[in-house]
mmCIF file of C-alpha atoms and ligand atoms in Angstrom:
data_model
loop_
_atom_site.group_PDB
_atom_site.id
_atom_site.type_symbol
_atom_site.label_atom_id
_atom_site.label_comp_id
_atom_site.label_asym_id
_atom_site.label_seq_id
_atom_site.Cartn_x
_atom_site.Cartn_y
_atom_site.Cartn_z
ATOM 1 C CA MET C 536 59.307 105.789 58.877
ATOM 2 C CA ILE C 537 57.322 103.602 56.500
ATOM 3 C CA ASP C 538 54.147 105.341 55.291
ATOM 4 C CA ALA C 539 52.319 102.050 54.755
ATOM 5 C CA GLU C 540 52.992 101.153 58.394
ATOM 6 C CA SER C 541 51.684 104.553 59.575
ATOM 7 C CA ASP C 542 48.513 104.156 57.509
ATOM 8 C CA SER C 543 47.785 100.670 58.717
ATOM 9 C CA VAL C 544 48.477 101.558 62.376
ATOM 10 C CA ARG C 545 46.194 104.602 62.121
ATOM 11 C CA ASP C 546 43.411 102.461 60.601
ATOM 12 C CA SER C 547 43.639 99.828 63.298
ATOM 13 C CA VAL C 548 43.877 102.387 66.145
ATOM 14 C CA LYS C 549 40.898 104.272 64.686
ATOM 15 C CA ASP C 550 38.933 101.039 64.602
ATOM 16 C CA TYR C 551 39.989 100.191 68.167
ATOM 17 C CA TYR C 552 38.954 103.560 69.659
ATOM 18 C CA GLY C 553 35.982 104.087 67.342
ATOM 19 C CA LYS C 554 34.346 100.669 67.170
ATOM 20 C CA VAL C 555 35.918 98.109 69.548
ATOM 21 C CA LEU C 556 36.026 100.107 72.794
ATOM 22 C CA GLN C 557 32.854 101.601 74.217
ATOM 23 C CA SER C 558 34.300 102.577 77.595
ATOM 24 C CA ARG C 559 37.401 102.200 79.755
ATOM 25 C CA ASP C 560 36.107 98.828 80.972
ATOM 26 C CA ASP C 561 36.695 97.402 77.487
ATOM 27 C CA LEU C 562 40.440 98.044 77.625
ATOM 28 C CA GLN C 563 42.266 94.764 78.008
ATOM 29 C CA ASN C 564 45.205 95.816 80.169
ATOM 30 C CA TRP C 565 44.260 99.206 81.581
ATOM 31 C CA ALA C 566 41.228 98.995 83.800
ATOM 32 C CA CYS C 567 42.011 101.704 86.301
ATOM 33 C CA VAL C 568 43.813 104.624 84.763
ATOM 34 C CA SER C 569 41.801 107.497 86.133
ATOM 35 C CA ARG C 570 43.030 109.784 88.866
ATOM 36 C CA SER C 571 40.250 110.487 91.286
ATOM 37 C CA LYS C 572 41.847 113.101 93.585
ATOM 38 C CA THR C 573 44.768 115.477 93.651
ATOM 39 C CA SER C 574 46.002 117.490 96.602
ATOM 40 C CA LEU C 575 44.573 120.674 95.048
ATOM 41 C CA LYS C 576 40.994 121.752 95.588
ATOM 42 C CA HIS C 577 40.643 123.844 92.422
ATOM 43 C CA ILE C 578 41.734 120.866 90.307
ATOM 44 C CA ASP C 579 39.548 118.358 92.157
ATOM 45 C CA ASP C 580 36.615 120.727 91.714
ATOM 46 C CA ALA C 581 37.279 120.945 87.946
ATOM 47 C CA MET C 582 37.551 117.151 87.667
ATOM 48 C CA ALA C 583 34.312 116.659 89.553
ATOM 49 C CA LEU C 584 32.470 118.773 86.963
ATOM 50 C CA VAL C 585 33.373 116.541 83.996
ATOM 51 C CA HIS C 586 30.323 114.676 82.694
ATOM 52 C CA PRO C 587 30.329 110.947 83.686
ATOM 53 C CA ASP C 588 29.875 109.831 80.032
ATOM 54 C CA VAL C 589 33.099 111.636 79.122
ATOM 55 C CA GLU C 590 34.917 110.313 82.180
ATOM 56 C CA ALA C 591 33.836 106.717 81.346
ATOM 57 C CA ARG C 592 35.642 107.026 78.004
ATOM 58 C CA TYR C 593 38.861 108.365 79.439
ATOM 59 C CA TYR C 594 41.742 106.229 78.135
ATOM 60 C CA GLY C 595 44.747 108.180 79.403
ATOM 61 C CA CYS C 596 47.700 106.752 81.330
ATOM 62 C CA GLY C 597 48.901 109.713 83.393
ATOM 63 C CA TRP C 598 48.303 113.170 84.722
ATOM 64 C CA VAL C 599 48.732 115.863 82.059
ATOM 65 C CA ILE C 600 47.369 118.954 83.810
ATOM 66 C CA PRO C 601 50.356 121.245 84.448
ATOM 67 C CA ASP C 602 50.506 124.456 86.500
ATOM 68 C CA VAL C 603 49.859 128.005 85.209
ATOM 69 C CA LEU C 604 46.858 127.510 82.930
ATOM 70 C CA GLU C 605 44.903 130.759 83.311
ATOM 71 C CA ASN C 606 44.317 132.421 79.880
ATOM 72 C CA MET C 607 46.498 129.863 78.096
ATOM 73 C CA LYS C 608 46.043 128.513 74.576
ATOM 74 C CA ILE C 609 46.243 124.743 74.899
ATOM 75 C CA LEU C 610 46.199 121.900 72.367
ATOM 76 C CA ASP C 611 45.489 118.257 73.300
ATOM 77 C CA LEU C 612 46.926 115.721 70.836
ATOM 78 C CA GLY C 613 44.622 112.692 70.614
ATOM 79 C CA SER C 614 41.950 114.242 72.806
ATOM 80 C CA GLY C 615 39.572 111.252 72.716
ATOM 81 C CA SER C 616 36.260 111.973 74.425
ATOM 82 C CA GLY C 617 37.723 115.210 75.793
ATOM 83 C CA ARG C 618 38.150 114.545 79.522
ATOM 84 C CA ASP C 619 41.484 116.378 79.839
ATOM 85 C CA CYS C 620 40.268 119.166 77.519
ATOM 86 C CA PHE C 621 37.244 119.862 79.723
ATOM 87 C CA ILE C 622 39.392 119.961 82.882
ATOM 88 C CA LEU C 623 41.763 122.347 81.085
ATOM 89 C CA SER C 624 38.834 124.401 79.802
ATOM 90 C CA LYS C 625 37.782 125.048 83.405
ATOM 91 C CA LEU C 626 41.307 125.771 84.643
ATOM 92 C CA ALA C 627 42.245 128.031 81.703
ATOM 93 C CA GLY C 628 39.169 130.173 82.406
ATOM 94 C CA GLU C 629 36.807 131.788 79.942
ATOM 95 C CA THR C 630 39.613 133.782 78.317
ATOM 96 C CA GLY C 631 41.765 130.702 77.793
ATOM 97 C CA HIS C 632 41.307 128.442 74.802
ATOM 98 C CA VAL C 633 41.541 124.663 74.415
ATOM 99 C CA ILE C 634 41.561 122.624 71.213
ATOM 100 C CA GLY C 635 41.363 118.837 71.080
ATOM 101 C CA LEU C 636 42.748 117.118 67.967
ATOM 102 C CA ASP C 637 41.772 113.531 67.166
ATOM 103 C CA MET C 638 41.353 111.367 64.069
ATOM 104 C CA THR C 639 38.487 109.150 65.276
ATOM 105 C CA ASP C 640 34.941 110.350 64.478
ATOM 106 C CA GLU C 641 33.286 108.463 67.338
ATOM 107 C CA GLN C 642 35.660 110.047 69.874
ATOM 108 C CA LEU C 643 35.191 113.522 68.379
ATOM 109 C CA ASP C 644 31.400 113.120 68.321
ATOM 110 C CA MET C 645 31.371 112.214 72.008
ATOM 111 C CA ALA C 646 33.577 115.200 72.918
ATOM 112 C CA LYS C 647 31.542 117.668 70.814
ATOM 113 C CA LYS C 648 28.278 116.422 72.268
ATOM 114 C CA TYR C 649 29.376 117.639 75.713
ATOM 115 C CA ILE C 650 30.796 121.077 74.835
ATOM 116 C CA GLU C 651 27.544 122.842 75.639
ATOM 117 C CA TYR C 652 27.096 120.932 78.898
ATOM 118 C CA HIS C 653 30.534 121.962 80.155
ATOM 119 C CA THR C 654 30.206 125.569 78.937
ATOM 120 C CA THR C 655 27.000 125.923 80.972
ATOM 121 C CA THR C 656 28.387 124.041 83.968
ATOM 122 C CA PHE C 657 31.469 126.290 84.079
ATOM 123 C CA GLY C 658 29.254 129.376 83.777
ATOM 124 C CA TYR C 659 30.879 130.564 80.542
ATOM 125 C CA LYS C 660 28.995 132.760 78.050
ATOM 126 C CA LYS C 661 30.534 130.921 75.095
ATOM 127 C CA PRO C 662 32.659 127.794 74.739
ATOM 128 C CA ASN C 663 36.431 128.108 75.159
ATOM 129 C CA VAL C 664 36.977 124.576 73.872
ATOM 130 C CA ASN C 665 36.559 122.927 70.488
ATOM 131 C CA PHE C 666 37.489 119.656 68.820
ATOM 132 C CA VAL C 667 39.146 119.310 65.436
ATOM 133 C CA LYS C 668 39.553 116.262 63.215
ATOM 134 C CA GLY C 669 43.099 115.523 62.108
ATOM 135 C CA PHE C 670 46.286 113.548 62.562
ATOM 136 C CA ILE C 671 48.835 114.320 65.248
ATOM 137 C CA GLU C 672 51.549 113.824 62.606
ATOM 138 C CA LYS C 673 49.953 116.595 60.480
ATOM 139 C CA ILE C 674 48.802 119.188 62.989
ATOM 140 C CA THR C 675 49.174 122.180 60.662
ATOM 141 C CA ASP C 676 47.221 120.386 57.901
ATOM 142 C CA ALA C 677 44.287 120.348 60.340
ATOM 143 C CA GLY C 678 44.275 124.155 60.147
ATOM 144 C CA LEU C 679 46.038 124.874 63.446
ATOM 145 C CA SER C 680 48.332 127.911 63.444
ATOM 146 C CA GLU C 681 52.090 127.968 63.862
ATOM 147 C CA ASP C 682 53.688 129.703 66.887
ATOM 148 C CA PHE C 683 50.277 129.855 68.531
ATOM 149 C CA PHE C 684 49.972 127.531 71.525
ATOM 150 C CA ASP C 685 51.400 128.046 75.023
ATOM 151 C CA ILE C 686 50.959 124.384 75.941
ATOM 152 C CA VAL C 687 50.503 121.119 74.032
ATOM 153 C CA ILE C 688 49.424 118.164 76.135
ATOM 154 C CA SER C 689 48.907 114.526 75.210
ATOM 155 C CA ASN C 690 47.737 111.554 77.242
ATOM 156 C CA CYS C 691 48.651 108.060 76.073
ATOM 157 C CA VAL C 692 48.552 108.853 72.353
ATOM 158 C CA LEU C 693 52.077 109.441 71.008
ATOM 159 C CA ASN C 694 52.860 105.728 71.412
ATOM 160 C CA MET C 695 50.179 105.102 68.774
ATOM 161 C CA THR C 696 52.152 106.523 65.891
ATOM 162 C CA PRO C 697 55.152 104.925 64.173
ATOM 163 C CA ASP C 698 56.150 108.450 63.061
ATOM 164 C CA LYS C 699 56.994 110.164 66.344
ATOM 165 C CA ARG C 700 59.458 112.478 64.617
ATOM 166 C CA ALA C 701 56.610 114.062 62.590
ATOM 167 C CA VAL C 702 54.600 114.613 65.783
ATOM 168 C CA PHE C 703 57.530 116.334 67.493
ATOM 169 C CA GLN C 704 58.273 118.483 64.420
ATOM 170 C CA GLU C 705 54.654 119.565 64.088
ATOM 171 C CA THR C 706 54.304 120.185 67.828
ATOM 172 C CA SER C 707 57.393 122.373 67.751
ATOM 173 C CA LYS C 708 55.859 124.326 64.847
ATOM 174 C CA VAL C 709 52.566 125.119 66.595
ATOM 175 C CA LEU C 710 54.112 126.005 69.974
ATOM 176 C CA LYS C 711 55.336 129.515 70.736
ATOM 177 C CA VAL C 712 58.980 129.843 71.780
ATOM 178 C CA GLY C 713 58.984 128.960 75.480
ATOM 179 C CA GLY C 714 55.840 126.859 74.974
ATOM 180 C CA GLU C 715 55.594 123.464 76.597
ATOM 181 C CA LEU C 716 54.885 119.905 75.512
ATOM 182 C CA TYR C 717 53.554 118.120 78.613
ATOM 183 C CA PHE C 718 52.721 114.507 77.920
ATOM 184 C CA SER C 719 52.183 111.158 79.533
ATOM 185 C CA ASP C 720 52.871 107.950 77.682
ATOM 186 C CA VAL C 721 53.924 104.321 77.717
ATOM 187 C CA PHE C 722 57.660 103.600 77.831
ATOM 188 C CA CYS C 723 59.488 100.338 77.227
ATOM 189 C CA ASP C 724 62.930 99.381 78.544
ATOM 190 C CA ARG C 725 64.018 97.957 75.157
ATOM 191 C CA VAL C 726 63.415 98.023 71.415
ATOM 192 C CA LEU C 727 60.593 95.554 70.819
ATOM 193 C CA ASP C 728 60.717 92.700 68.340
ATOM 194 C CA PRO C 729 59.402 93.843 64.893
ATOM 195 C CA GLU C 730 56.703 91.124 65.134
ATOM 196 C CA VAL C 731 55.029 93.095 67.949
ATOM 197 C CA ARG C 732 54.596 96.023 65.550
ATOM 198 C CA LYS C 733 52.341 93.883 63.347
ATOM 199 C CA HIS C 734 49.876 93.305 66.162
ATOM 200 C CA ALA C 735 46.815 95.620 66.006
ATOM 201 C CA VAL C 736 45.753 95.097 69.631
ATOM 202 C CA MET C 737 49.321 95.806 70.838
ATOM 203 C CA TRP C 738 49.116 99.195 69.062
ATOM 204 C CA GLY C 739 45.634 99.868 70.419
ATOM 205 C CA GLU C 740 46.666 99.066 73.995
ATOM 206 C CA GLY C 741 49.765 101.258 73.770
ATOM 207 C CA PHE C 742 52.547 98.672 73.830
ATOM 208 C CA ALA C 743 53.725 98.185 70.209
ATOM 209 C CA GLY C 744 54.784 101.811 69.802
ATOM 210 C CA ALA C 745 55.919 102.486 73.372
ATOM 211 C CA PHE C 746 58.664 105.099 73.679
ATOM 212 C CA ASN C 747 62.262 104.365 74.549
ATOM 213 C CA TRP C 748 64.100 106.910 76.662
ATOM 214 C CA ASP C 749 66.915 107.255 74.095
ATOM 215 C CA THR C 750 64.417 107.905 71.284
ATOM 216 C CA LEU C 751 62.728 110.618 73.328
ATOM 217 C CA VAL C 752 66.046 112.342 74.061
ATOM 218 C CA ALA C 753 67.101 112.229 70.378
ATOM 219 C CA LEU C 754 63.731 113.511 69.120
ATOM 220 C CA SER C 755 63.666 116.375 71.618
ATOM 221 C CA GLU C 756 67.113 117.502 70.572
ATOM 222 C CA GLU C 757 66.396 117.224 66.826
ATOM 223 C CA THR C 758 63.171 119.212 67.000
ATOM 224 C CA GLY C 759 64.272 122.177 69.132
ATOM 225 C CA PHE C 760 63.031 121.095 72.561
ATOM 226 C CA SER C 761 64.780 121.158 75.916
ATOM 227 C CA ARG C 762 65.897 117.894 77.465
ATOM 228 C CA PRO C 763 62.831 115.931 78.626
ATOM 229 C CA ARG C 764 62.175 116.469 82.327
ATOM 230 C CA LEU C 765 60.452 113.620 84.126
ATOM 231 C CA THR C 766 57.640 114.567 86.480
ATOM 232 C CA ASN C 767 56.486 111.060 87.410
ATOM 233 C CA ALA C 768 56.612 107.405 86.383
ATOM 234 C CA LYS C 769 54.645 104.331 87.406
ATOM 235 C CA PRO C 770 55.209 100.671 86.535
ATOM 236 C CA VAL C 771 52.763 99.052 84.143
ATOM 237 C CA ILE C 772 51.879 95.462 84.932
ATOM 238 C CA ILE C 773 51.129 93.201 81.994
ATOM 239 C CA GLU C 774 48.096 91.254 83.169
ATOM 240 C CA LYS C 775 47.077 88.970 80.346
ATOM 241 C CA ASP C 776 48.985 85.771 79.542
ATOM 242 C CA GLU C 777 48.324 86.346 75.857
ATOM 243 C CA PHE C 778 50.031 89.754 76.089
ATOM 244 C CA LYS C 779 52.936 88.317 78.089
ATOM 245 C CA LYS C 780 53.545 85.791 75.317
ATOM 246 C CA ILE C 781 53.757 88.534 72.703
ATOM 247 C CA LEU C 782 55.747 91.043 74.752
ATOM 248 C CA GLY C 783 58.203 88.594 76.358
ATOM 249 C CA ASP C 784 60.409 90.034 79.110
ATOM 250 C CA ALA C 785 59.955 93.659 78.068
ATOM 251 C CA LYS C 786 59.179 96.002 80.944
ATOM 252 C CA PHE C 787 56.775 98.928 80.622
ATOM 253 C CA CYS C 788 55.982 102.024 82.591
ATOM 254 C CA ALA C 789 53.805 105.103 82.183
ATOM 255 C CA ALA C 790 55.815 108.314 82.473
ATOM 256 C CA THR C 791 55.008 112.015 82.302
ATOM 257 C CA TYR C 792 57.445 114.481 80.783
ATOM 258 C CA ARG C 793 57.697 118.206 80.276
ATOM 259 C CA LEU C 794 59.722 119.650 77.384
ATOM 260 C CA PHE C 795 59.985 123.277 76.301
ATOM 261 C CA LYS C 796 60.483 124.803 72.859
ATOM 262 C CA MET C 797 63.803 126.551 73.363
ATOM 263 C CA PRO C 798 64.858 129.997 72.194
ATOM 264 C CA THR C 799 67.985 129.973 69.989
ATOM 265 C CA LYS C 800 70.149 131.416 72.781
ATOM 266 C CA THR C 801 70.594 129.560 76.073
ATOM 267 C CA MET C 802 71.363 131.489 79.268
ATOM 268 C CA GLU C 803 74.240 130.925 81.664
ATOM 269 C CA PRO C 804 73.592 129.016 84.935
ATOM 270 C CA THR C 805 71.638 131.367 87.163
ATOM 271 C CA ASN C 806 70.059 131.785 90.596
ATOM 272 C CA VAL C 807 66.271 131.853 90.626
ATOM 273 C CA VAL C 808 63.688 132.592 93.321
ATOM 274 C CA TYR C 809 60.101 131.298 93.160
ATOM 275 C CA ASN C 810 57.603 133.924 94.358
ATOM 276 C CA GLY C 811 54.788 131.554 95.442
ATOM 277 C CA ARG C 812 52.221 133.145 93.119
ATOM 278 C CA ILE C 813 51.162 130.109 91.100
ATOM 279 C CA THR C 814 47.561 129.048 91.810
ATOM 280 C CA GLY C 815 47.462 126.399 94.539
ATOM 281 C CA LYS C 816 51.257 126.499 95.092
ATOM 282 C CA PRO C 817 51.908 129.212 97.706
ATOM 283 C CA LYS C 818 54.662 127.294 99.523
ATOM 284 C CA ALA C 819 56.519 125.366 96.835
ATOM 285 C CA LEU C 820 56.410 124.448 93.167
ATOM 286 C CA VAL C 821 57.325 120.915 92.127
ATOM 287 C CA PHE C 822 58.684 121.476 88.625
ATOM 288 C CA ASP C 823 59.983 117.980 87.871
ATOM 289 C CA HIS C 824 61.209 115.036 89.899
ATOM 290 C CA ARG C 825 64.547 116.752 90.533
ATOM 291 C CA HIS C 826 63.408 120.320 91.116
ATOM 292 C CA THR C 827 61.126 121.593 93.844
ATOM 293 C CA PHE C 828 61.313 125.347 94.282
ATOM 294 C CA LYS C 829 60.435 126.484 97.803
ATOM 295 C CA THR C 830 58.952 129.959 97.920
ATOM 296 C CA GLN C 831 61.627 132.656 98.417
ATOM 297 C CA ASP C 832 64.543 130.143 98.425
ATOM 298 C CA ILE C 833 67.486 131.103 96.211
ATOM 299 C CA VAL C 834 68.170 128.139 93.920
ATOM 300 C CA SER C 835 71.029 127.671 91.427
ATOM 301 C CA VAL C 836 69.838 126.203 88.129
ATOM 302 C CA ASP C 837 71.632 125.153 84.960
ATOM 303 C CA GLY C 838 71.499 127.372 81.866
ATOM 304 C CA GLU C 839 68.764 125.331 80.200
ATOM 305 C CA LEU C 840 66.410 125.551 83.170
ATOM 306 C CA ALA C 841 67.166 129.274 83.579
ATOM 307 C CA THR C 842 66.216 129.718 79.903
ATOM 308 C CA ILE C 843 63.007 127.711 80.344
ATOM 309 C CA LEU C 844 61.904 129.674 83.399
ATOM 310 C CA SER C 845 62.563 133.046 81.809
ATOM 311 C CA SER C 846 61.137 132.307 78.324
ATOM 312 C CA SER C 847 58.010 130.353 79.299
ATOM 313 C CA ARG C 848 54.706 131.129 81.050
ATOM 314 C CA PHE C 849 56.592 130.533 84.334
ATOM 315 C CA CYS C 850 58.515 133.829 83.940
ATOM 316 C CA ASP C 851 56.121 135.838 86.141
ATOM 317 C CA ALA C 852 56.540 133.337 88.964
ATOM 318 C CA PHE C 853 60.337 133.603 89.148
ATOM 319 C CA ASP C 854 62.857 136.274 89.932
ATOM 320 C CA ILE C 855 65.856 135.455 87.732
ATOM 321 C CA GLN C 856 69.018 136.660 89.472
ATOM 322 C CA PRO C 857 72.615 137.188 88.248
ATOM 323 C CA PRO C 858 74.546 134.066 87.125
ATOM 324 C CA ALA C 859 75.359 131.524 89.804
ATOM 325 C CA THR C 860 78.972 131.109 90.863
ATOM 326 C CA ARG C 861 78.595 127.367 91.386
ATOM 327 C CA PRO C 862 79.413 125.375 88.223
ATOM 328 C CA CYS C 863 76.683 122.786 88.716
ATOM 329 C CA CYS C 864 73.101 123.014 89.753
ATOM 330 C CA THR C 865 70.344 121.841 92.051
ATOM 331 C CA GLY C 866 69.098 118.400 91.106
ATOM 332 C CA GLY C 867 72.377 117.277 89.543
ATOM 333 C CA CYS C 868 74.207 118.136 86.338
ATOM 334 C CA PRO C 869 71.974 118.199 83.268
ATOM 335 C CA ASP C 870 73.518 115.232 81.464
ATOM 336 C CA THR C 871 72.590 112.584 84.059
ATOM 337 C CA ARG C 872 70.228 109.767 83.057
ATOM 338 C CA SER C 873 68.058 110.426 86.069
ATOM 339 C CA ASN C 874 65.149 111.367 83.810
ATOM 340 C CA ASP C 875 65.091 107.865 82.297
ATOM 341 C CA PRO C 876 61.806 106.500 83.745
ATOM 342 C CA PHE C 877 63.268 103.046 84.428
ATOM 343 C CA GLU C 878 66.265 104.518 86.311
ATOM 344 C CA PHE C 879 63.801 106.614 88.298
ATOM 345 C CA LEU C 880 61.765 103.510 89.211
ATOM 346 C CA VAL C 881 64.862 101.483 90.186
ATOM 347 C CA LYS C 882 65.929 104.342 92.469
ATOM 348 C CA ARG C 883 62.456 104.618 93.988
ATOM 349 C CA GLU C 884 62.335 100.855 94.586
ATOM 350 C CA ALA C 885 65.749 100.946 96.309
ATOM 351 C CA GLU C 886 64.406 103.723 98.560
ATOM 352 C CA GLY C 887 61.364 101.519 99.361
ATOM 353 C CA ASN C 888 59.142 104.040 97.638
ATOM 354 C CA LEU C 889 58.006 102.370 94.398
ATOM 355 C CA PRO C 890 54.912 104.176 92.990
ATOM 356 C CA GLU C 891 51.659 102.238 92.645
ATOM 357 C CA PRO C 892 51.278 100.669 89.195
ATOM 358 C CA ALA C 893 49.646 102.878 86.572
ATOM 359 C CA CYS C 894 47.143 100.170 85.891
ATOM 360 C CA CYS C 895 45.318 98.278 88.582
ATOM 361 C CA GLY C 896 43.144 96.152 86.339
ATOM 362 C CA LYS C 897 42.708 92.626 87.535
ATOM 363 C CA LYS C 898 41.078 91.277 84.450
ATOM 364 C CA SER C 899 41.502 87.565 83.943
ATOM 365 C CA ASP C 900 42.115 86.028 80.529
HETATM 366 C C1 SAM T 1055 44.416 105.948 74.341
HETATM 367 S S1 SAM T 1055 43.281 107.068 73.599
HETATM 368 C C2 SAM T 1055 43.575 108.488 74.639
HETATM 369 C C3 SAM T 1055 42.481 109.506 74.500
HETATM 370 C C4 SAM T 1055 42.572 110.693 75.455
HETATM 371 N N1 SAM T 1055 43.866 111.331 75.390
HETATM 372 C C5 SAM T 1055 42.250 110.266 76.881
HETATM 373 O O1 SAM T 1055 43.130 110.420 77.734
HETATM 374 O O2 SAM T 1055 41.164 109.782 77.107
HETATM 375 C C6 SAM T 1055 44.075 107.474 72.096
HETATM 376 C C7 SAM T 1055 43.376 108.526 71.257
HETATM 377 O O3 SAM T 1055 44.305 109.010 70.299
HETATM 378 C C8 SAM T 1055 43.718 109.081 69.027
HETATM 379 N N2 SAM T 1055 44.804 108.887 68.041
HETATM 380 C C9 SAM T 1055 45.660 107.844 67.964
HETATM 381 N N3 SAM T 1055 46.541 108.012 66.958
HETATM 382 C C10 SAM T 1055 46.237 109.206 66.386
HETATM 383 C C11 SAM T 1055 46.779 109.937 65.295
HETATM 384 N N4 SAM T 1055 47.802 109.451 64.596
HETATM 385 N N5 SAM T 1055 46.232 111.131 64.970
HETATM 386 C C12 SAM T 1055 45.155 111.608 65.692
HETATM 387 N N6 SAM T 1055 44.600 110.959 66.730
HETATM 388 C C13 SAM T 1055 45.132 109.770 67.087
HETATM 389 C C14 SAM T 1055 42.688 107.974 69.014
HETATM 390 O O4 SAM T 1055 41.668 108.247 68.088
HETATM 391 C C15 SAM T 1055 42.195 107.992 70.457
HETATM 392 O O5 SAM T 1055 41.102 108.861 70.610
#
């Protein structure tokens, strides 16, 4: 990590999201990133209550609203105008708590302006959401407590820092053991040419600092997280000729991952049974792209997943049974590359099931 690079990237990203962009329409490569409907009524209802001014400034690239949110303490890294925070505020309920962390005053001002509106709309006596100024690389310096949060989410922000290790270290600090980092971000299939990292707009649009799968795996391991589990990935189409010239043949996608802060001791492979009690998921719980737990089915899982399910907020939704006799596990052995978003997309394409691109902007140069 070079500090000077971090400082200059932060300054240009701050300028981009504070001064250059006024709404999603001003993004150059991401014109349609919003998700308008899910298959779950309680989530669609929460989304429909978000104020249109907040929604218009949503700059995310994926879906970062996980299951089991009631009463949870949740932190959003790079919360922007607060769209995901307000959805989470509704789903966590009045006794939950949501904090948005961002470095850009204009984004924070917009989010704060709508706290009262959402508190009233949700029928809460007092707000369960607030917004704090700070850097995602220095979460504890912003006054946030260690071992405090159940969930940390982030939507299209971690690519914007050259110091991803610091973000993972700090996130691990503020999460409880068994807590989850659930984030969506831009991934690249290669290490980009250093010239791209000098380009302010490439940072602002999420390409210069895109993740690589190998970097994500290494960072997770170094900072005490489980292996990253892919929930979804979508191709990203580079629309502008000017961008194509800078980025060359590099391929991009937007992918969503879940990672858990692991206890020091990992369990043996185990059988687990989902009890169907998670809100909106009476029949089955899709945990990641390899694991769907049907209610009351006995499923063999590897030791890491057994540890996650028993140490996290999912523990009340699972009966953890004696160790499995089978050596492997549902969804394949844990060391496969099937969580690499590009492998996932190649497989989906071969099955004739390639997801829609994450970005449907048709802006001309
Ligand atoms: C692409 S926008 C996403 C905003 C929000 N997550 C959403 O989905 O609308 C990126 C946001 O991250 C913030 N950000 C970028 N780098 C940051 C950093 N190093 N520390 C704190 N905030 C950062 C920017 O200010 C901006 O609000």
